[in-house]
């Protein structure tokens, strides 16, 4: 206990000694026998374990894994992006979501991506520095280390600095992502010099070395938040963005702050669900779907009937997403109502068990109107982290700010550029998610904990708009007692209200099930690519076993180490 927490239980004043003693005893009685790290890259998983071995807690390890991913998974997340870190502190049960989501620049207005005729200019919110919002990840890492960690930032960032300086080897996944974004990477010579090999997608085993990123990480390590948002790094970021047509200012960087938010909490099948709150839509949509499943009696349904119910539930919750959700600091959201049992009951009453409800006719039944990455960590004390981080599209905006090595996000595309016009994930939105200065764009990232007397689960995944339905399907596997490998590997299907289609991974459903869904009026869209890269940890409290799994669709790794072998 004393080793892992800054305020050791033993130093409590005498008047509260008993309470502390009780808390300490409870915490001691509820410790996992092993630590676990699951992330989208073996080198990032190793960085997390390295920090746990050095005596860091799950929060220090989260800093190390985030920073390592920023180096070795440049297409997925990074210092130029943001994310949500869901934390559970075992000592006092504190649950908090660190909101390190990007913010719109102060010079951004609602029509930023519209032409003179009021039409959305294609790709303006996806490629290049005008697509980049003000990053949150550096501030979040400094905050997590200072507020929740045991080690100095220099220690937890050391593995990432080493990886940036010494380089890492290109794998198949890197090649696929680079090929996908080749055109925009080539457009920016600084990006191409780092991430390509003589203008081409590097061969397997080619080393990506990032000395400038190493220096930026070092400044962050030494000076904390100010090392990025002030001084030479900030000046370089702004100068470089502006020179290439962007609208950042030094004031944007100076103003950026992480926000500690209360997670969304729900209950499902005897489990407590803790998940991301706005500005992510993840937790709200997930809990809404789970509430509807409960009210519709999902457990008694099997086969095609269960799939039909799941799709109808997804459709309705995503409608609420499009209509209501946005940045909690700038829009009023009826969260209590959306998360209520009554709301679920009203939605369930509109579900026809034999026919798909066309999204176009779906009106809310209320009287009133109005490449990303995930990792999961469990430490020896039972501290937990589920973090989903993003620069949005693979390789973000494709723009590396001169002299910093920082690849900037294109998260501005997560705003609704114009009501009814879909973004790159086909999501539509309205007023609640319109662009405004300093506003955080709505996200689908859904880092989640599941907890009951039987188990603790830590999970999440990248995958744009499909993130929330992937987490939903995994929650069902978890509460039905399936092994963690099944949560991350199970075939997936998805519906997001608009477009009105049920998307299917290869092999997701049998032909007879598909035929029956077609007869019920579902528009099936069979995709030839799979999606997601889920990283999950399961601590089975009944058997005392800790297991972890990394999605076989990705190139990640999941490791557990028995506590007695850690040091
Ligand atoms: O915040 C969001 O919802 C998106 N920017 C996430 C993007 C993503 O997952 C891309 N990965 N496949």
Coordinates of C-alpha atoms and ligand atoms in Angstrom, one line a residue:
X1 CA 0.0 0.0 0.0
X2 CA 2.6 2.6 1.1
X3 CA 4.7 1.8 -1.9
X4 CA 2.1 2.6 -4.4
X5 CA 0.2 5.6 -3.1
X6 CA 1.4 9.0 -2.3
X7 CA -0.7 9.4 0.7
X8 CA -0.1 6.1 2.5
X9 CA -3.0 4.8 4.5
X10 CA -0.8 4.5 7.6
X11 CA -0.3 8.3 7.8
X12 CA -3.9 9.1 8.3
X13 CA -4.9 11.3 11.2
X14 CA -6.2 9.4 14.2
X15 CA -9.8 10.6 14.0
X16 CA -10.2 8.8 10.6
X17 CA -7.8 6.0 11.4
X18 CA -10.5 3.4 11.5
X19 CA -12.0 4.5 8.2
X20 CA -8.6 4.4 6.5
X21 CA -7.9 1.0 8.1
X22 CA -11.1 -0.3 6.7
X23 CA -10.4 1.0 3.3
X24 CA -6.9 -0.4 3.3
X25 CA -8.1 -3.8 4.4
X26 CA -10.8 -3.9 1.8
X27 CA -8.3 -2.8 -0.9
X28 CA -5.8 -5.4 0.2
X29 CA -8.5 -8.1 0.1
X30 CA -9.4 -7.2 -3.4
X31 CA -6.1 -7.4 -5.3
X32 CA -5.5 -9.2 -8.5
X33 CA -2.9 -12.0 -8.6
X34 CA -1.3 -10.6 -11.8
X35 CA -0.8 -7.4 -13.6
X36 CA -1.9 -7.1 -17.3
X37 CA -1.3 -4.8 -20.2
X38 CA -3.1 -5.2 -23.6
X39 CA -2.3 -2.7 -26.4
X40 CA -2.2 -2.4 -30.1
X41 CA 1.6 -2.8 -30.4
X42 CA 4.0 -5.3 -28.7
X43 CA 6.5 -2.5 -28.0
X44 CA 3.9 -0.4 -26.3
X45 CA 2.7 -3.4 -24.2
X46 CA 6.4 -3.9 -23.2
X47 CA 6.8 -0.2 -22.3
X48 CA 3.8 -0.6 -19.9
X49 CA 5.3 -3.7 -18.3
X50 CA 8.7 -2.0 -18.0
X51 CA 7.1 0.8 -15.9
X52 CA 5.1 -1.6 -13.8
X53 CA 8.3 -3.6 -13.1
X54 CA 10.0 -0.3 -12.0
X55 CA 7.4 0.2 -9.3
X56 CA 5.1 2.4 -11.3
X57 CA 1.3 2.0 -10.9
X58 CA -1.3 1.5 -13.7
X59 CA -1.4 5.3 -14.2
X60 CA 2.3 5.6 -14.8
X61 CA 2.1 2.6 -17.1
X62 CA -0.8 4.3 -19.0
X63 CA 1.5 7.3 -19.6
X64 CA 4.2 5.0 -20.9
X65 CA 1.9 3.0 -23.1
X66 CA 0.2 6.2 -24.6
X67 CA 3.6 7.8 -25.3
X68 CA 5.0 4.5 -26.8
X69 CA 2.0 4.2 -29.1
X70 CA 2.5 7.8 -30.1
X71 CA 5.9 6.6 -31.5
X72 CA 5.2 3.1 -32.8
X73 CA 1.6 3.5 -34.0
X74 CA 1.9 7.0 -35.6
X75 CA -1.2 6.3 -37.7
X76 CA -3.3 5.7 -34.6
X77 CA -2.7 8.3 -31.9
X78 CA 0.0 10.6 -30.7
X79 CA 1.1 13.9 -29.2
X80 CA -0.7 15.6 -32.0
X81 CA -4.0 14.0 -31.0
X82 CA -6.2 13.4 -28.0
X83 CA -8.2 10.8 -26.2
X84 CA -10.1 9.6 -23.1
X85 CA -8.3 7.9 -20.2
X86 CA -10.8 6.1 -17.9
X87 CA -9.2 5.5 -14.5
X88 CA -10.1 3.5 -11.5
X89 CA -8.0 4.1 -8.3
X90 CA -8.3 1.0 -6.1
X91 CA -7.3 2.8 -2.8
X92 CA -10.4 4.9 -2.7
X93 CA -12.5 3.6 -5.6
X94 CA -12.2 6.9 -7.4
X95 CA -13.5 6.7 -11.0
X96 CA -12.7 9.5 -13.3
X97 CA -12.4 10.1 -17.0
X98 CA -9.5 12.2 -18.1
X99 CA -10.8 14.2 -21.1
X100 CA -7.8 15.0 -23.2
X101 CA -10.0 15.5 -26.3
X102 CA -8.9 18.0 -28.9
X103 CA -10.6 21.4 -29.1
X104 CA -11.4 23.5 -32.1
X105 CA -9.1 26.4 -32.6
X106 CA -10.5 29.8 -31.4
X107 CA -10.6 31.0 -35.0
X108 CA -12.8 28.1 -36.1
X109 CA -16.4 28.9 -36.9
X110 CA -19.4 26.7 -37.8
X111 CA -18.9 27.3 -41.6
X112 CA -15.2 26.5 -41.6
X113 CA -15.4 23.7 -44.1
X114 CA -18.2 25.2 -46.3
X115 CA -17.6 27.0 -49.7
X116 CA -19.3 30.2 -50.7
X117 CA -22.4 28.3 -51.8
X118 CA -22.7 26.7 -48.3
X119 CA -21.5 23.3 -49.5
X120 CA -19.0 21.2 -47.6
X121 CA -15.6 21.3 -49.4
X122 CA -14.5 17.7 -49.7
X123 CA -11.5 16.6 -47.6
X124 CA -10.9 20.0 -46.0
X125 CA -11.6 18.6 -42.6
X126 CA -9.6 15.4 -43.2
X127 CA -6.3 16.3 -45.0
X128 CA -3.8 19.0 -44.0
X129 CA -3.4 21.4 -41.1
X130 CA -6.8 23.1 -41.4
X131 CA -8.2 19.7 -40.3
X132 CA -6.2 19.7 -37.1
X133 CA -7.7 20.6 -33.7
X134 CA -5.7 21.6 -30.7
X135 CA -4.1 18.4 -29.2
X136 CA -4.9 17.1 -25.8
X137 CA -2.7 14.1 -25.3
X138 CA 0.5 15.9 -24.0
X139 CA -1.6 17.8 -21.4
X140 CA -3.4 14.5 -20.4
X141 CA -0.1 12.6 -19.9
X142 CA 1.4 15.4 -17.7
X143 CA -1.9 15.5 -15.7
X144 CA -2.1 11.7 -15.2
X145 CA 1.5 11.5 -14.1
X146 CA 1.2 14.4 -11.7
X147 CA -2.1 13.6 -10.2
X148 CA -2.3 9.8 -10.2
X149 CA 1.2 8.4 -10.9
X150 CA 4.1 7.5 -8.6
X151 CA 6.9 8.1 -11.0
X152 CA 8.2 11.4 -12.5
X153 CA 7.2 12.0 -16.1
X154 CA 10.9 11.5 -17.1
X155 CA 10.7 7.9 -16.1
X156 CA 7.3 7.0 -17.6
X157 CA 8.2 8.8 -20.9
X158 CA 11.7 7.1 -21.1
X159 CA 10.6 4.1 -23.1
X160 CA 8.9 6.2 -25.7
X161 CA 11.9 8.6 -26.0
X162 CA 14.1 5.5 -26.5
X163 CA 11.8 4.1 -29.2
X164 CA 11.6 7.5 -31.0
X165 CA 15.4 7.8 -31.0
X166 CA 16.4 4.2 -31.8
X167 CA 13.5 3.5 -34.1
X168 CA 11.1 0.7 -34.6
X169 CA 10.5 -1.8 -37.4
X170 CA 7.7 -1.4 -39.9
X171 CA 5.1 -4.3 -39.7
X172 CA 2.3 -5.3 -42.1
X173 CA -0.2 -3.1 -40.3
X174 CA 2.0 0.0 -40.7
X175 CA 2.3 -0.8 -44.4
X176 CA -1.4 -1.1 -44.8
X177 CA -2.1 2.2 -43.0
X178 CA 0.7 4.1 -44.9
X179 CA -0.6 2.7 -48.2
X180 CA -4.1 4.0 -47.4
X181 CA -2.9 7.5 -46.7
X182 CA 0.0 7.6 -49.2
X183 CA -1.3 10.5 -51.2
X184 CA -1.6 12.9 -48.2
X185 CA 1.7 11.7 -46.6
X186 CA 3.5 12.4 -49.9
X187 CA 1.9 15.9 -50.1
X188 CA 3.9 17.0 -47.0
X189 CA 7.6 16.4 -47.4
X190 CA 8.3 16.5 -43.6
X191 CA 5.8 13.7 -43.1
X192 CA 7.1 11.7 -46.1
X193 CA 10.7 12.0 -44.9
X194 CA 9.7 10.4 -41.5
X195 CA 7.1 7.8 -42.5
X196 CA 8.0 6.8 -46.0
X197 CA 11.2 5.4 -47.6
X198 CA 12.2 7.5 -50.6
X199 CA 8.5 8.4 -51.1
X200 CA 7.3 4.8 -51.0
X201 CA 5.6 2.7 -48.3
X202 CA 8.6 1.2 -46.4
X203 CA 9.4 -2.5 -46.7
X204 CA 8.8 -4.8 -43.7
X205 CA 11.5 -4.3 -41.2
X206 CA 12.5 -0.8 -42.3
X207 CA 13.3 1.3 -39.2
X208 CA 11.3 4.5 -38.5
X209 CA 13.5 6.8 -36.5
X210 CA 12.0 10.0 -35.1
X211 CA 14.7 12.2 -33.5
X212 CA 12.5 15.4 -33.5
X213 CA 9.7 13.6 -31.8
X214 CA 12.2 12.3 -29.2
X215 CA 13.2 15.9 -28.5
X216 CA 9.6 17.0 -28.1
X217 CA 8.9 14.1 -25.7
X218 CA 12.0 15.2 -23.8
X219 CA 10.7 18.7 -23.4
X220 CA 7.4 17.3 -22.2
X221 CA 9.3 15.1 -19.8
X222 CA 11.3 17.9 -18.3
X223 CA 8.8 20.8 -18.3
X224 CA 5.5 19.0 -18.2
X225 CA 2.5 20.5 -19.9
X226 CA 4.4 23.8 -20.6
X227 CA 7.0 21.9 -22.5
X228 CA 4.5 21.4 -25.3
X229 CA 1.9 24.2 -24.9
X230 CA 4.4 27.0 -24.3
X231 CA 7.9 27.9 -25.4
X232 CA 9.8 26.6 -28.5
X233 CA 7.5 23.6 -29.2
X234 CA 4.4 25.7 -29.1
X235 CA 6.0 28.4 -31.3
X236 CA 7.0 25.8 -33.9
X237 CA 3.6 24.2 -34.0
X238 CA 1.8 27.4 -34.6
X239 CA 4.2 28.8 -37.1
X240 CA 4.2 25.6 -39.1
X241 CA 0.4 25.2 -39.1
X242 CA -0.1 28.8 -40.1
X243 CA 2.5 28.7 -42.9
X244 CA 0.6 25.7 -44.4
X245 CA -2.9 27.3 -44.3
X246 CA -4.0 26.4 -40.7
X247 CA -5.6 28.7 -38.1
X248 CA -3.9 27.8 -34.8
X249 CA -2.7 30.5 -32.5
X250 CA -0.4 30.5 -29.4
X251 CA -3.4 31.4 -27.4
X252 CA -5.1 28.2 -28.5
X253 CA -2.3 26.2 -27.0
X254 CA -2.0 28.3 -23.9
X255 CA -5.7 27.8 -23.2
X256 CA -5.8 24.0 -23.6
X257 CA -6.7 22.2 -20.4
X258 CA -7.7 18.6 -19.7
X259 CA -10.9 18.1 -17.9
X260 CA -11.7 15.5 -15.2
X261 CA -15.2 14.2 -15.9
X262 CA -17.5 11.9 -14.1
X263 CA -17.8 8.7 -16.2
X264 CA -21.2 7.4 -17.4
X265 CA -22.5 4.6 -15.1
X266 CA -25.1 2.0 -16.0
X267 CA -26.2 -1.5 -14.8
X268 CA -26.6 -4.5 -17.0
X269 CA -27.2 -8.2 -16.2
X270 CA -25.9 -7.8 -12.6
X271 CA -22.8 -5.8 -13.7
X272 CA -21.9 -2.2 -13.2
X273 CA -20.8 -0.6 -16.5
X274 CA -18.5 2.4 -16.3
X275 CA -17.7 4.2 -19.5
X276 CA -16.8 7.4 -21.3
X277 CA -19.0 10.5 -20.8
X278 CA -19.4 13.4 -23.2
X279 CA -17.7 14.8 -25.2
X280 CA -17.6 11.1 -26.1
X281 CA -20.9 9.7 -27.1
X282 CA -19.6 6.2 -26.2
X283 CA -20.9 5.7 -22.7
X284 CA -24.3 7.3 -23.2
X285 CA -24.9 5.3 -26.4
X286 CA -23.6 2.1 -24.8
X287 CA -25.7 2.4 -21.7
X288 CA -28.8 3.4 -23.7
X289 CA -28.4 0.2 -25.8
X290 CA -27.9 -2.0 -22.7
X291 CA -30.9 -0.4 -21.1
X292 CA -33.0 -1.2 -24.1
X293 CA -31.7 -4.8 -24.2
X294 CA -32.7 -5.2 -20.6
X295 CA -36.2 -3.9 -21.1
X296 CA -36.6 -6.0 -24.3
X297 CA -35.6 -9.2 -22.4
X298 CA -32.6 -9.9 -24.6
X299 CA -31.5 -13.0 -22.7
X300 CA -34.6 -15.0 -23.8
X301 CA -33.8 -14.3 -27.5
X302 CA -31.5 -16.4 -29.5
X303 CA -30.2 -16.5 -33.1
X304 CA -31.7 -14.1 -35.6
X305 CA -34.2 -12.7 -33.1
X306 CA -31.3 -11.5 -30.9
X307 CA -29.5 -10.1 -33.9
X308 CA -32.6 -8.3 -35.0
X309 CA -33.1 -6.8 -31.5
X310 CA -29.4 -5.7 -31.3
X311 CA -29.7 -3.9 -34.7
X312 CA -32.9 -2.1 -33.7
X313 CA -31.4 -1.0 -30.4
X314 CA -28.2 0.3 -32.2
X315 CA -30.3 2.2 -34.6
X316 CA -32.2 4.0 -31.9
X317 CA -29.3 4.9 -29.7
X318 CA -27.3 6.3 -32.6
X319 CA -30.3 8.5 -33.5
X320 CA -30.1 10.0 -30.0
X321 CA -26.3 10.4 -30.5
X322 CA -26.9 12.4 -33.7
X323 CA -29.6 14.5 -32.2
X324 CA -28.4 15.4 -28.8
X325 CA -24.8 14.8 -28.0
X326 CA -21.9 17.3 -28.1
X327 CA -19.4 19.1 -25.9
X328 CA -20.8 19.2 -22.4
X329 CA -19.1 22.6 -21.8
X330 CA -21.0 24.1 -24.7
X331 CA -24.3 22.3 -25.1
X332 CA -27.2 21.3 -22.9
X333 CA -27.8 17.5 -23.1
X334 CA -30.7 15.6 -21.6
X335 CA -28.4 12.9 -20.2
X336 CA -30.6 11.8 -17.2
X337 CA -33.5 11.3 -19.6
X338 CA -31.5 9.5 -22.2
X339 CA -30.0 7.1 -19.6
X340 CA -33.3 6.5 -17.8
X341 CA -35.3 3.3 -17.8
X342 CA -38.4 5.2 -19.1
X343 CA -36.5 6.3 -22.1
X344 CA -35.4 2.7 -22.8
X345 CA -39.0 1.5 -22.4
X346 CA -40.3 4.1 -24.8
X347 CA -37.8 3.2 -27.4
X348 CA -38.4 -0.6 -26.9
X349 CA -42.1 0.0 -27.4
X350 CA -41.3 1.1 -31.0
X351 CA -39.4 -2.0 -31.9
X352 CA -41.3 -4.4 -34.1
X353 CA -39.9 -7.9 -33.4
X354 CA -40.6 -9.1 -37.0
X355 CA -39.7 -6.0 -39.1
X356 CA -36.8 -3.6 -39.3
X357 CA -37.9 0.0 -38.6
X358 CA -36.6 2.2 -41.5
X359 CA -34.4 4.9 -40.0
X360 CA -36.2 7.4 -42.1
X361 CA -39.5 6.9 -40.3
X362 CA -38.0 6.7 -36.9
X363 CA -39.1 9.7 -34.8
X364 CA -38.1 9.8 -31.2
X365 CA -41.0 8.7 -29.0
X366 CA -40.6 11.6 -26.7
X367 CA -43.2 14.3 -26.0
X368 CA -40.5 17.0 -26.1
X369 CA -38.4 18.0 -29.0
X370 CA -35.4 19.4 -29.4
X371 CA -7.0 5.2 -36.7
X372 CA -7.2 5.5 -33.1
X373 CA -6.0 3.0 -30.6
X374 CA -7.0 1.5 -27.3
X375 CA -5.1 -0.1 -24.4
X376 CA -6.1 -1.6 -21.1
X377 CA -4.0 -1.9 -17.9
X378 CA -4.5 -3.6 -14.5
X379 CA -1.9 -3.3 -11.8
X380 CA -1.1 -5.3 -8.6
X381 CA -3.2 -3.0 -6.5
X382 CA -6.3 -3.3 -8.7
X383 CA -5.8 0.1 -10.3
X384 CA -7.3 0.1 -13.8
X385 CA -6.9 2.2 -17.0
X386 CA -9.0 1.9 -20.2
X387 CA -7.8 4.5 -22.7
X388 CA -8.8 5.1 -26.3
X389 CA -6.7 7.6 -28.0
X390 CA -6.9 9.1 -31.5
X391 CA -5.5 11.3 -34.2
X392 CA -8.7 10.3 -36.1
X393 CA -8.1 9.1 -39.6
X394 CA -5.0 6.9 -40.2
X395 CA -1.9 9.3 -40.0
X396 CA -4.4 12.0 -38.9
X397 CA -4.2 15.1 -41.1
X398 CA -0.9 13.8 -42.7
X399 CA 0.8 17.0 -41.5
X400 CA 3.9 17.0 -39.3
X401 CA 4.6 20.4 -37.7
X402 CA 8.1 21.5 -38.6
X403 CA 10.8 20.8 -36.1
X404 CA 8.6 19.0 -33.7
X405 CA 8.1 15.5 -35.2
X406 CA 4.4 15.8 -34.1
X407 CA 1.9 14.4 -36.6
X408 CA -1.3 16.4 -36.3
X409 CA -4.8 15.0 -36.0
X410 CA -7.7 15.6 -38.3
X411 CA -10.2 15.4 -35.5
X412 CA -12.1 18.4 -36.8
X413 CA -13.9 16.0 -39.1
X414 CA -15.7 14.6 -36.0
X415 CA -17.7 17.8 -35.9
X416 CA -20.8 18.0 -38.0
X417 CA -19.5 20.3 -40.8
X418 CA -23.1 20.9 -41.9
X419 CA -26.4 19.4 -40.6
X420 CA -27.2 16.1 -42.3
X421 CA -23.9 15.9 -44.2
X422 CA -22.1 12.7 -43.1
X423 CA -18.5 12.8 -41.9
X424 CA -15.8 10.3 -42.9
X425 CA -17.5 7.6 -40.8
X426 CA -20.9 8.3 -42.3
X427 CA -22.1 9.9 -39.1
X428 CA -24.5 12.8 -39.3
X429 CA -25.1 15.4 -36.6
X430 CA -26.7 18.7 -35.9
X431 CA -26.6 21.8 -33.8
X432 CA -25.2 20.0 -30.7
X433 CA -22.1 19.0 -32.6
X434 CA -21.6 22.1 -34.8
X435 CA -18.2 23.7 -34.9
X436 CA -17.6 26.5 -32.4
X437 CA -14.4 28.2 -31.1
X438 CA -12.8 26.1 -28.4
X439 CA -15.4 23.4 -28.6
X440 CA -14.6 19.7 -28.2
X441 CA -15.9 17.5 -31.1
X442 CA -18.2 14.6 -30.4
X443 CA -16.4 11.3 -30.2
X444 CA -17.4 7.6 -30.3
X445 CA -14.5 6.4 -28.2
X446 CA -15.7 4.1 -25.5
X447 CA -13.1 3.0 -22.9
X448 CA -15.1 0.9 -20.5
X449 CA -15.0 -1.1 -17.2
X450 CA -17.4 -3.9 -16.4
X451 CA -17.6 -4.8 -12.7
X452 CA -19.5 -7.2 -10.5
X453 CA -18.7 -9.6 -7.6
X454 CA -17.7 -12.1 -10.4
X455 CA -15.4 -10.0 -12.5
X456 CA -13.6 -6.9 -13.5
X457 CA -13.2 -6.2 -17.2
X458 CA -11.3 -3.4 -18.9
X459 CA -11.8 -2.9 -22.6
X460 CA -12.2 -0.7 -25.6
X461 CA -11.3 -0.4 -29.3
X462 CA -10.6 2.0 -32.2
X463 CA -13.0 1.9 -35.2
X464 CA -14.7 5.3 -35.6
X465 CA -18.5 5.1 -35.5
X466 CA -18.4 1.3 -35.0
X467 CA -16.5 1.6 -31.7
X468 CA -19.7 1.7 -29.5
X469 CA -21.4 -1.3 -31.1
X470 CA -18.1 -3.3 -30.8
X471 CA -18.0 -2.6 -27.1
X472 CA -21.7 -3.5 -26.8
X473 CA -21.1 -6.9 -28.4
X474 CA -18.1 -7.5 -26.1
X475 CA -20.1 -6.6 -23.0
X476 CA -22.6 -9.3 -24.0
X477 CA -19.8 -11.8 -24.3
X478 CA -18.4 -10.8 -20.9
X479 CA -21.7 -11.0 -19.0
X480 CA -22.4 -14.3 -20.5
X481 CA -19.1 -15.6 -19.1
X482 CA -17.2 -16.1 -22.4
X483 CA -13.4 -16.0 -22.3
X484 CA -11.7 -12.7 -23.0
X485 CA -10.3 -14.0 -26.3
X486 CA -13.9 -14.4 -27.5
X487 CA -14.7 -10.8 -26.6
X488 CA -12.0 -9.4 -28.8
X489 CA -12.4 -11.9 -31.7
X490 CA -16.1 -12.4 -32.1
X491 CA -17.5 -11.5 -35.5
X492 CA -19.1 -8.0 -35.6
X493 CA -22.1 -6.3 -37.1
X494 CA -23.1 -2.7 -36.8
X495 CA -25.9 -0.2 -37.4
X496 CA -25.6 3.6 -36.8
X497 CA -29.1 4.9 -37.6
X498 CA -27.8 6.6 -40.8
X499 CA -27.0 5.3 -43.3
X500 CA -29.9 2.9 -42.8
X501 CA -27.9 -0.3 -43.3
X502 CA -26.7 -3.2 -41.2
X503 CA -22.9 -3.5 -41.8
X504 CA -21.5 -7.0 -41.5
X505 CA -17.9 -8.2 -41.1
X506 CA -16.9 -11.2 -43.3
X507 CA -18.4 -14.3 -41.8
X508 CA -20.4 -12.3 -39.2
X509 CA -23.6 -14.2 -39.7
X510 CA -24.8 -17.4 -41.4
X511 CA -26.6 -17.3 -44.7
X512 CA -29.9 -18.4 -43.2
X513 CA -29.7 -15.6 -40.6
X514 CA -28.9 -13.0 -43.3
X515 CA -31.8 -14.2 -45.4
X516 CA -34.2 -13.9 -42.5
X517 CA -32.9 -10.4 -41.6
X518 CA -33.4 -9.4 -45.2
X519 CA -37.0 -10.7 -45.0
X520 CA -37.5 -8.6 -41.9
X521 CA -36.6 -5.5 -43.9
X522 CA -32.9 -4.9 -42.9
X523 CA -30.6 -3.5 -45.6
X524 CA -27.6 -5.8 -45.2
X525 CA -24.2 -4.5 -46.4
X526 CA -21.6 -7.2 -46.4
X527 CA -18.2 -5.6 -46.1
X528 CA -15.1 -7.4 -47.3
X529 CA -12.9 -6.0 -44.5
X530 CA -13.1 -6.6 -40.8
X531 CA -13.0 -3.7 -38.3
X532 CA -11.7 -2.9 -34.8
X533 CA -8.7 -3.7 -32.7
X534 CA -10.0 -4.4 -29.2
X535 CA -7.7 -4.8 -26.2
X536 CA -9.2 -6.3 -23.1
X537 CA -8.4 -7.6 -19.7
X538 CA -10.5 -9.9 -17.5
X539 CA -9.9 -10.4 -13.8
X540 CA -12.2 -13.3 -12.8
X541 CA -12.8 -12.7 -9.1
X542 CA -14.2 -16.2 -8.6
X543 CA -11.2 -18.1 -9.8
X544 CA -8.7 -15.3 -9.1
X545 CA -7.4 -15.5 -12.7
X546 CA -6.3 -12.6 -14.8
X547 CA -6.4 -13.0 -18.5
X548 CA -5.9 -10.5 -21.4
X549 CA -6.4 -10.6 -25.1
X550 CA -5.5 -8.5 -28.1
X551 CA -7.8 -8.4 -31.1
X552 CA -6.5 -10.9 -33.7
X553 CA -7.5 -8.4 -36.4
X554 CA -4.6 -6.2 -35.3
X555 CA -0.9 -6.6 -34.5
X556 CA -1.1 -5.9 -30.8
X557 CA -0.1 -8.0 -27.8
X558 CA -1.6 -8.7 -24.4
X559 CA 0.5 -9.9 -21.4
X560 CA -0.1 -10.9 -17.9
X561 CA 2.6 -11.2 -15.2
X562 CA 2.0 -12.9 -11.9
X563 CA 2.6 -10.3 -9.1
X564 CA 5.3 -12.5 -7.5
X565 CA 7.3 -12.4 -10.8
X566 CA 7.0 -8.7 -11.4
X567 CA 10.1 -7.5 -9.6
Ligands
LIG1 O1 -13.3 10.1 -31.7 C1 -13.8 9.4 -32.6 O2 -14.9 8.9 -32.5 C2 -13.0 9.1 -33.8 N1 -12.0 10.2 -34.0 C3 -12.3 7.8 -33.7 C4 -11.5 7.4 -34.9 C5 -11.2 6.0 -35.0 O3 -11.5 5.2 -34.2 C6 -10.4 5.6 -36.2 N2 -10.0 4.2 -36.1 N3 -10.2 3.3 -36.8

